[in-house]
Amino acid sequence: MTAWTDAVDALSPRIWLRFDEASGNLTDDANARVFTVTGSPDYGVAGATDAGGDTNDAMTWGADSVDYAISALNYALHGSSDTVNYSLAFFAKTATTGTPGTDCIWHWGATYNQNASWMVSVTDTQFHARFKDVFGGVGTVTVTGLDFSDWAFAVLVISSTTAWTLYVDGVSVDSGTLTGFAGISPTTDKMCVGRAGNTGNFEGSLDELIFFPSALGADDVAGLYAAATGNYPPDTLPMTLQGWLSHPQATLPMTLQTITAHAQATLPMLLQGLDPAVTQAAVAAWSVRVVFDAVDISDQVVGAVSVEHEESSSGLATFRIYPPAGALDPNDYENKSVRIDYETRSSAGAVTSRSRRFTGISSRAVFDPDSGVLTIDATDDLQGVLENTPKAAIDNVIGGLWSEYVFDATADGWQYALDRLSTIASEMHIDNYGVLVVVPWAAKTTADFTLTDAGRFEDSMRLSRATRRDLLTEVTITWDFRFTRLRHREVRVAFRDTVGLCNYLNGAAEFAAKEMVYAAADGNPWTRISAIDFTDLPAAGAYCTPVRVWIGDPRKLFCLAASWTAGRRWAQTVTEVYTLRVYAPDLEEAIGPQAIAESYGVEATYDASEYERDTAFSGPPTGASLSTKSNDYQIDATDAERDGRTAMEAAQECAIAKARTTMLERARRNRLTLSPVFNPAITLAATVRINTPYLIAKGKVYALREVFNPVDGSVDFEITLALSRHGGSGLASDTPVAAPATPEQTQETDTGRSYVIETRAGGVTGAPADDESWDGWITNAYGPAQTDPTNLYRERFKLRMPEIEEAARQATEVVQDADFEVEIPQDELTMSN
Amino acid sequence: MITTLEIGGWVIPTETLLTFDQQYRDLKGERFARTADGSGIVRTAWQGKVATQINGTGWVPSGFENITAGSSYLLKCAMPRSKGSATTTVTVPANRRTDAGHQPIGYALVGDSLVETPITNLAAINAKTTNDAALTAVAGALHYRVHYWPEITAVVIDSECRGDNGAEFVWRVNLEEI
């Protein structure tokens, strides 16, 4: 859509030829009717405007007498009567003098019958229209002194049957009254563009020919011209401001364009709305307007019309009508649009202003056969609207917080909106114009309206205070966050040389073969993640004292010592237990503790089995860091989008916000109800201050009820304010809603990260008996050093790596507490006697 | 001058009756209330309608059996009402009789007396091409007024007729303007 198409569509065209076809027949963009093209007009010529997205296309109709487009209509262009209002708009360009009344741009009537026809033609300097009825009556419009030698935008408006106004380029150039015009039959069967009857043809270019079944106003025409060309009429500043300025988010962007600006020019502006001098006057006339299914049925309404609005609830309206005589089906009166307006009237009875009170749909119609009255209930259908609103859209409109760990993820849009709303100190409603709005609870610093005793009716004020049971001073939230901690421990394993080369050479023990070391290092649950650093035997030579000849280990099969790094991975379940205290000290100071408890939990899903099975690693897992608490590398599996730490912390904030909002809501259950003199500007979004000798209060409107009763002329208006009160000293201040810090990990006992094995030699007098639980290099003395052949050990290189201690392996729990202070607003409320 | 009462074409010459009276009561959707400081507030949804009660006695029955309660009729009233003005132009309601004997009559208030003064555009007034009656100025007039006989479309609310052995019939009819 573009500004041009929007502007045209807004005026409900009946026929709209854009002339943007590349070839063949023309399609009516208003209703897809086909206009059959005869002859050979030029397609795709430069047009008057491309504002409508037709790539600047237009068509040129040649002198060839057979260039025209025609369509069968067989129906009235406007309802069942031809004696109402019409407008024809088009861009035209022609350099020919032509024949006024013959060389037609637009012709409606029987193809070859000049009776019962309407014809519009332009020449280079003249506009001509002829309206001829079947009886020969003819009304004509002739305006000369124009310039169609280049594109010009002509709009002919026929109103009240005989009054006509011609606009060229958005400006009224002439007007008058048709004489002899009696209209034509609505069943006339042809409409033709570019030709009239079988004679004169239009020679020139056409673009954007539109028939409107209404009499356009000057502002409509100026708007069309501006939308099409970007220019406003050169000598006027048409301004029509229509909208819902009572909407709290309403803006009024205005661009004032002039062709020239006189140095002394001024632009006096008056923004007119509901005038309090009228609505609040001691003597005022009013009426109520009910538009049902887009039809004003005010004249059918009997009795009172009531409208009710309340925070976060559907607005309701009820009215009664005398339906037209004949068969009646209440179903026909349900699910129809309903608009109710309050109108002020002058003493002469003219409507001077209008204020929308309700926009919604009829929900139920009940017929009373005795009285013949149909009672229609209507709702703005807040719940239905939200049930059918995508959650993403609700997010944008409502705001607030939401988490599947706090709320029901399967809830419908209505519940979803309520859930989000329960985390912010705001209410939602559909305003009088049918727009969903979210309004903060907080009373504005400066009230929108102040009511004194002069502005309210006597004996109408009632104050109900929240009871202690209504109030809530503290919400304790217990929150568990369970996740998997991936741990990785590295231990430096050392096979230490405790024998010494000379003792080896003297037979104290056999040398350990490297193969055996490898087998032991790689043959246990730990993963060797480094190369083994061997201490090789020395080169052949004479060593020790007394000298021992060493033949050497040229193939480096044996070692004196060795060391390497071994790693072990496992998963540990960690539960963070948070205790979040959301409390309102001011309120508690006044009424004592009124506490409730809530609990939530999030478990970060992670399958650690693969992590624990994996032995093909060569270092810490990616992202892990060495913990000072455990002396292990570790990484918490909490990065899942849905249930990781970020989601958990967001959920915590959601729960905290919800608790805070609950306390705020309960604290504003003080209600002040009164009946002011009706002021249509007071809505649910308003802050109202009551200033009377015995009571002063200020609060946001919580509910309002309007009853317009034409029978007795009464306009009953009742508003209820919500007053937030705490009764304390008012020292509390809001703690920002933010997830508490992650609890600190418990310091684990350091079990060391090195493991040493040594050599044990048997066959030596005094050596302990062999023990299968030993690890290290288990060998025997040989030669003369073997002093006890009866106590030889089973030779082996055995490595028994240390087990992961229980404290590091088993589930662990850490706690964190946090307090969140809530500042309860203290709305103005003083009473005296 | 003979004035007649007509209800849906049923003509009753009031001069033939023993007694006759007609009361007018202005109807309106209007509420008066007081605010807490005592100020009066008036809210008017509509006004300008009229209810009327017509009573009469005579030697013959009323004949109201010819009209139906709950139905609407053109009521040509037999008792005049008046509209006033400080000037010689007096705007009279469009719903007025123009038949002979019931055409608007102009008056000027001079001192404490009403002095009849011609309506110069009486033809236009009777043709109802205008509702602004132009009265001939009268020296010393304090203000002017026009008496007119209402002609309204009204629904018959109820009616009754009672006779006695003295051959006197008492009747009453209540109507409200549609």
JSON list of N, CA and C in Angstrom, two decimals, chain B residues 31-57:
[
{"chain": "B", "resi": 31, "resn": "ARG", "atom": "N", "xyz": [-32.80, 15.78, 33.20]},
{"chain": "B", "resi": 31, "resn": "ARG", "atom": "CA", "xyz": [-32.54, 15.45, 34.60]},
{"chain": "B", "resi": 31, "resn": "ARG", "atom": "C", "xyz": [-31.95, 16.66, 35.29]},
{"chain": "B", "resi": 32, "resn": "PHE", "atom": "N", "xyz": [-32.52, 16.96, 36.43]},
{"chain": "B", "resi": 32, "resn": "PHE", "atom": "CA", "xyz": [-31.94, 18.00, 37.27]},
{"chain": "B", "resi": 32, "resn": "PHE", "atom": "C", "xyz": [-31.39, 17.34, 38.52]},
{"chain": "B", "resi": 33, "resn": "ALA", "atom": "N", "xyz": [-30.17, 17.67, 38.83]},
{"chain": "B", "resi": 33, "resn": "ALA", "atom": "CA", "xyz": [-29.56, 17.09, 40.03]},
{"chain": "B", "resi": 33, "resn": "ALA", "atom": "C", "xyz": [-28.69, 18.15, 40.67]},
{"chain": "B", "resi": 34, "resn": "ARG", "atom": "N", "xyz": [-28.32, 17.87, 41.90]},
{"chain": "B", "resi": 34, "resn": "ARG", "atom": "CA", "xyz": [-27.46, 18.82, 42.60]},
{"chain": "B", "resi": 34, "resn": "ARG", "atom": "C", "xyz": [-26.13, 18.17, 42.93]},
{"chain": "B", "resi": 35, "resn": "THR", "atom": "N", "xyz": [-25.09, 18.95, 42.74]},
{"chain": "B", "resi": 35, "resn": "THR", "atom": "CA", "xyz": [-23.77, 18.47, 43.11]},
{"chain": "B", "resi": 35, "resn": "THR", "atom": "C", "xyz": [-23.60, 18.62, 44.61]},
{"chain": "B", "resi": 36, "resn": "ALA", "atom": "N", "xyz": [-22.46, 18.13, 45.09]},
{"chain": "B", "resi": 36, "resn": "ALA", "atom": "CA", "xyz": [-22.26, 18.11, 46.54]},
{"chain": "B", "resi": 36, "resn": "ALA", "atom": "C", "xyz": [-22.13, 19.50, 47.13]},
{"chain": "B", "resi": 37, "resn": "ASP", "atom": "N", "xyz": [-21.87, 20.50, 46.29]},
{"chain": "B", "resi": 37, "resn": "ASP", "atom": "CA", "xyz": [-21.82, 21.86, 46.83]},
{"chain": "B", "resi": 37, "resn": "ASP", "atom": "C", "xyz": [-23.14, 22.59, 46.63]},
{"chain": "B", "resi": 38, "resn": "GLY", "atom": "N", "xyz": [-24.14, 21.85, 46.17]},
{"chain": "B", "resi": 38, "resn": "GLY", "atom": "CA", "xyz": [-25.46, 22.43, 46.03]},
{"chain": "B", "resi": 38, "resn": "GLY", "atom": "C", "xyz": [-25.77, 23.01, 44.68]},
{"chain": "B", "resi": 39, "resn": "SER", "atom": "N", "xyz": [-24.79, 23.02, 43.79]},
{"chain": "B", "resi": 39, "resn": "SER", "atom": "CA", "xyz": [-25.04, 23.59, 42.47]},
{"chain": "B", "resi": 39, "resn": "SER", "atom": "C", "xyz": [-26.00, 22.70, 41.68]},
{"chain": "B", "resi": 40, "resn": "GLY", "atom": "N", "xyz": [-26.85, 23.33, 40.94]},
{"chain": "B", "resi": 40, "resn": "GLY", "atom": "CA", "xyz": [-27.79, 22.59, 40.11]},
{"chain": "B", "resi": 40, "resn": "GLY", "atom": "C", "xyz": [-27.16, 22.24, 38.77]},
{"chain": "B", "resi": 41, "resn": "ILE", "atom": "N", "xyz": [-27.43, 21.03, 38.33]},
{"chain": "B", "resi": 41, "resn": "ILE", "atom": "CA", "xyz": [-26.93, 20.56, 37.04]},
{"chain": "B", "resi": 41, "resn": "ILE", "atom": "C", "xyz": [-28.12, 20.07, 36.24]},
{"chain": "B", "resi": 42, "resn": "VAL", "atom": "N", "xyz": [-28.22, 20.52, 35.01]},
{"chain": "B", "resi": 42, "resn": "VAL", "atom": "CA", "xyz": [-29.31, 20.08, 34.14]},
{"chain": "B", "resi": 42, "resn": "VAL", "atom": "C", "xyz": [-28.70, 19.39, 32.93]},
{"chain": "B", "resi": 43, "resn": "ARG", "atom": "N", "xyz": [-29.18, 18.21, 32.67]},
{"chain": "B", "resi": 43, "resn": "ARG", "atom": "CA", "xyz": [-28.76, 17.49, 31.48]},
{"chain": "B", "resi": 43, "resn": "ARG", "atom": "C", "xyz": [-30.00, 17.16, 30.65]},
{"chain": "B", "resi": 44, "resn": "THR", "atom": "N", "xyz": [-29.95, 17.56, 29.41]},
{"chain": "B", "resi": 44, "resn": "THR", "atom": "CA", "xyz": [-31.12, 17.41, 28.56]},
{"chain": "B", "resi": 44, "resn": "THR", "atom": "C", "xyz": [-30.77, 16.54, 27.36]},
{"chain": "B", "resi": 45, "resn": "ALA", "atom": "N", "xyz": [-31.46, 15.44, 27.25]},
{"chain": "B", "resi": 45, "resn": "ALA", "atom": "CA", "xyz": [-31.25, 14.56, 26.10]},
{"chain": "B", "resi": 45, "resn": "ALA", "atom": "C", "xyz": [-32.13, 14.98, 24.93]},
{"chain": "B", "resi": 46, "resn": "TRP", "atom": "N", "xyz": [-33.36, 15.44, 25.23]},
{"chain": "B", "resi": 46, "resn": "TRP", "atom": "CA", "xyz": [-34.27, 15.88, 24.19]},
{"chain": "B", "resi": 46, "resn": "TRP", "atom": "C", "xyz": [-35.34, 16.73, 24.83]},
{"chain": "B", "resi": 47, "resn": "GLN", "atom": "N", "xyz": [-35.99, 17.47, 24.02]},
{"chain": "B", "resi": 47, "resn": "GLN", "atom": "CA", "xyz": [-37.12, 18.27, 24.50]},
{"chain": "B", "resi": 47, "resn": "GLN", "atom": "C", "xyz": [-37.95, 18.68, 23.29]},
{"chain": "B", "resi": 48, "resn": "GLY", "atom": "N", "xyz": [-39.03, 19.39, 23.52]},
{"chain": "B", "resi": 48, "resn": "GLY", "atom": "CA", "xyz": [-39.83, 19.89, 22.40]},
{"chain": "B", "resi": 48, "resn": "GLY", "atom": "C", "xyz": [-41.04, 19.03, 22.10]},
{"chain": "B", "resi": 49, "resn": "LYS", "atom": "N", "xyz": [-41.23, 17.95, 22.82]},
{"chain": "B", "resi": 49, "resn": "LYS", "atom": "CA", "xyz": [-42.42, 17.14, 22.62]},
{"chain": "B", "resi": 49, "resn": "LYS", "atom": "C", "xyz": [-43.49, 17.59, 23.64]},
{"chain": "B", "resi": 50, "resn": "VAL", "atom": "N", "xyz": [-44.71, 17.23, 23.34]},
{"chain": "B", "resi": 50, "resn": "VAL", "atom": "CA", "xyz": [-45.80, 17.69, 24.20]},
{"chain": "B", "resi": 50, "resn": "VAL", "atom": "C", "xyz": [-46.79, 16.55, 24.45]},
{"chain": "B", "resi": 51, "resn": "ALA", "atom": "N", "xyz": [-47.33, 16.56, 25.65]},
{"chain": "B", "resi": 51, "resn": "ALA", "atom": "CA", "xyz": [-48.45, 15.66, 25.99]},
{"chain": "B", "resi": 51, "resn": "ALA", "atom": "C", "xyz": [-49.66, 16.55, 26.26]},
{"chain": "B", "resi": 52, "resn": "THR", "atom": "N", "xyz": [-50.79, 16.03, 25.95]},
{"chain": "B", "resi": 52, "resn": "THR", "atom": "CA", "xyz": [-51.98, 16.86, 26.16]},
{"chain": "B", "resi": 52, "resn": "THR", "atom": "C", "xyz": [-53.12, 16.01, 26.69]},
{"chain": "B", "resi": 53, "resn": "GLN", "atom": "N", "xyz": [-53.90, 16.60, 27.54]},
{"chain": "B", "resi": 53, "resn": "GLN", "atom": "CA", "xyz": [-55.11, 15.95, 28.04]},
{"chain": "B", "resi": 53, "resn": "GLN", "atom": "C", "xyz": [-56.28, 16.85, 27.70]},
{"chain": "B", "resi": 54, "resn": "ILE", "atom": "N", "xyz": [-57.29, 16.25, 27.09]},
{"chain": "B", "resi": 54, "resn": "ILE", "atom": "CA", "xyz": [-58.45, 17.01, 26.64]},
{"chain": "B", "resi": 54, "resn": "ILE", "atom": "C", "xyz": [-59.68, 16.46, 27.36]},
{"chain": "B", "resi": 55, "resn": "ASN", "atom": "N", "xyz": [-60.40, 17.36, 27.97]},
{"chain": "B", "resi": 55, "resn": "ASN", "atom": "CA", "xyz": [-61.60, 16.97, 28.70]},
{"chain": "B", "resi": 55, "resn": "ASN", "atom": "C", "xyz": [-62.81, 17.72, 28.14]},
{"chain": "B", "resi": 56, "resn": "GLY", "atom": "N", "xyz": [-63.95, 17.08, 28.19]},
{"chain": "B", "resi": 56, "resn": "GLY", "atom": "CA", "xyz": [-65.15, 17.77, 27.73]},
{"chain": "B", "resi": 56, "resn": "GLY", "atom": "C", "xyz": [-66.41, 17.11, 28.26]},
{"chain": "B", "resi": 57, "resn": "THR", "atom": "N", "xyz": [-67.46, 17.88, 28.25]},
{"chain": "B", "resi": 57, "resn": "THR", "atom": "CA", "xyz": [-68.76, 17.32, 28.58]},
{"chain": "B", "resi": 57, "resn": "THR", "atom": "C", "xyz": [-69.76, 17.78, 27.52]}
]
